[in-house]
């Protein structure tokens, strides 16, 4: 047989026969053997977990940057360039912390005035633990 014929047969197998096996397997795949497919509720949970991870991580990272910049400032030896670089880093780290705190305070003020939990991510499908049940 020629290589071209083998290539055609292989392509036919991958694109015609393989999906049939997958569809046949999916017909009986979820009969109490594990969780079903992910949906919108799981997407809500993932986004909420990302938000709950990123905000404290950013604050911790800014604190570490502030400490490292302070150490660079102390070990600069009185030279102008390292002092200016450390001063800029300290300024940006403090501004980052200020913006994080201001964003949180603004969200809390909005929540206090409207009564809507703006720190919870909810597309509108209750049951994820992040959305209130109707």
Short mmCIF file of C-alpha atoms in Angstrom, two decimals:
data_model
loop_
_atom_site.label_atom_id
_atom_site.label_comp_id
_atom_site.label_asym_id
_atom_site.label_seq_id
_atom_site.Cartn_x
_atom_site.Cartn_y
_atom_site.Cartn_z
CA UNK A 1 0.00 0.00 0.00
CA UNK A 2 1.15 3.49 -0.66
CA UNK A 3 1.83 6.04 2.04
CA UNK A 4 -0.89 8.28 0.69
CA UNK A 5 -3.50 5.54 1.14
CA UNK A 6 -2.35 4.89 4.72
CA UNK A 7 -2.59 8.62 5.40
CA UNK A 8 -6.15 8.73 4.10
CA UNK A 9 -7.14 5.72 6.22
CA UNK A 10 -5.54 7.26 9.32
CA UNK A 11 -7.28 10.58 8.73
CA UNK A 12 -10.59 8.82 8.22
CA UNK A 13 -10.12 6.95 11.49
CA UNK A 14 -9.38 10.11 13.47
CA UNK A 15 -12.14 12.25 12.03
CA UNK A 16 -14.89 9.68 11.40
CA UNK A 17 -14.49 6.67 13.66
CA UNK A 18 -13.00 8.27 16.82
CA UNK A 19 -15.91 10.68 17.47
CA UNK A 20 -18.34 7.78 17.21
CA UNK A 21 -16.50 5.97 19.99
CA UNK A 22 -16.53 9.12 22.13
CA UNK A 23 -20.26 9.68 21.64
CA UNK A 24 -20.93 6.04 22.49
CA UNK A 25 -18.88 6.37 25.68
CA UNK A 26 -20.71 9.55 26.73
CA UNK A 27 -24.10 7.90 26.51
CA UNK A 28 -23.38 5.92 29.68
CA UNK A 29 -20.62 8.02 31.21
CA UNK A 30 -22.50 9.76 34.01
CA UNK A 31 -24.44 7.05 35.81
CA UNK A 32 -23.39 7.80 39.37
CA UNK A 33 -19.70 7.41 38.65
CA UNK A 34 -18.75 11.02 39.32
CA UNK A 35 -19.83 14.61 38.96
CA UNK A 36 -21.56 15.79 35.85
CA UNK A 37 -20.18 18.35 33.43
CA UNK A 38 -19.29 21.80 34.69
CA UNK A 39 -21.75 24.61 34.16
CA UNK A 40 -22.39 28.25 35.02
CA UNK A 41 -22.49 27.55 38.75
CA UNK A 42 -18.97 26.15 38.65
CA UNK A 43 -17.84 29.16 36.60
CA UNK A 44 -19.22 31.44 39.32
CA UNK A 45 -17.31 29.46 41.94
CA UNK A 46 -14.05 29.64 39.99
CA UNK A 47 -14.30 33.40 39.46
CA UNK A 48 -15.19 33.96 43.13
CA UNK A 49 -12.22 31.84 44.23
CA UNK A 50 -9.93 33.80 41.89
CA UNK A 51 -11.15 37.08 43.35
CA UNK A 52 -10.72 35.74 46.88
CA UNK A 53 -7.15 34.70 46.01
CA UNK A 54 -5.95 37.64 43.91
CA UNK A 55 -6.83 40.50 46.28
CA UNK A 56 -4.95 39.19 49.35
CA UNK A 57 -2.12 37.98 47.10
CA UNK A 58 -1.75 41.49 45.63
CA UNK A 59 -1.64 43.03 49.10
CA UNK A 60 0.98 40.51 50.28
CA UNK A 61 3.02 41.06 47.11
CA UNK A 62 2.91 44.83 47.57
CA UNK A 63 4.03 44.42 51.18
CA UNK A 64 7.00 42.29 50.07
CA UNK A 65 7.89 44.85 47.37
CA UNK A 66 7.72 47.61 49.99
CA UNK A 67 10.05 45.70 52.32
CA UNK A 68 12.54 44.95 49.52
CA UNK A 69 12.49 48.60 48.41
CA UNK A 70 13.12 49.67 52.01
CA UNK A 71 16.09 47.31 52.23
CA UNK A 72 17.43 48.71 48.92
CA UNK A 73 16.97 52.22 50.29
CA UNK A 74 18.89 51.36 53.46
CA UNK A 75 21.71 49.61 51.59
CA UNK A 76 22.10 52.27 48.87
CA UNK A 77 25.15 53.77 50.54
CA UNK A 78 24.03 57.34 49.92
CA UNK A 79 24.26 57.10 46.12
CA UNK A 80 21.66 59.10 44.21
CA UNK A 81 20.55 56.49 41.63
CA UNK A 82 19.75 53.63 44.07
CA UNK A 83 18.03 56.04 46.45
CA UNK A 84 15.85 57.41 43.63
CA UNK A 85 15.01 53.91 42.36
CA UNK A 86 14.14 52.69 45.86
CA UNK A 87 12.08 55.83 46.48
CA UNK A 88 10.11 55.28 43.27
CA UNK A 89 9.49 51.64 44.17
CA UNK A 90 8.30 52.64 47.63
CA UNK A 91 6.01 55.28 46.11
CA UNK A 92 4.42 52.85 43.64
CA UNK A 93 4.02 50.11 46.27
CA UNK A 94 2.28 52.54 48.63
CA UNK A 95 0.07 53.81 45.79
CA UNK A 96 -0.85 50.20 44.93
CA UNK A 97 -1.82 49.54 48.54
CA UNK A 98 -3.78 52.78 48.65
CA UNK A 99 -5.70 51.85 45.48
CA UNK A 100 -6.48 48.38 46.84
CA UNK A 101 -7.79 49.84 50.08
CA UNK A 102 -9.76 52.58 48.29
CA UNK A 103 -11.34 50.07 45.92
CA UNK A 104 -12.41 47.91 48.87
CA UNK A 105 -13.82 50.92 50.74
CA UNK A 106 -15.74 52.07 47.65
CA UNK A 107 -17.23 48.58 47.28
CA UNK A 108 -18.22 48.57 50.96
CA UNK A 109 -19.85 52.02 50.61
CA UNK A 110 -21.80 50.83 47.55
CA UNK A 111 -22.87 47.74 49.50
CA UNK A 112 -23.96 49.86 52.47
CA UNK A 113 -26.09 52.17 50.31
CA UNK A 114 -27.61 49.61 47.96
CA UNK A 115 -27.69 46.46 50.07
CA UNK A 116 -26.25 44.46 47.15
CA UNK A 117 -23.29 42.21 47.90
CA UNK A 118 -20.86 43.67 45.38
CA UNK A 119 -17.94 41.60 46.62
CA UNK A 120 -19.65 38.37 45.54
CA UNK A 121 -19.52 37.28 41.91
CA UNK A 122 -22.94 36.13 40.69
CA UNK A 123 -24.13 35.74 37.13
CA UNK A 124 -27.65 35.05 38.33
CA UNK A 125 -27.69 31.32 38.94
CA UNK A 126 -28.22 30.48 42.63
CA UNK A 127 -26.80 27.37 44.18
CA UNK A 128 -23.09 28.06 43.97
CA UNK A 129 -22.87 29.39 47.48
CA UNK A 130 -21.93 32.78 46.04
CA UNK A 131 -25.42 33.73 44.87
CA UNK A 132 -28.37 34.24 47.19
CA UNK A 133 -31.24 31.86 46.63
CA UNK A 134 -34.41 33.58 45.39
#
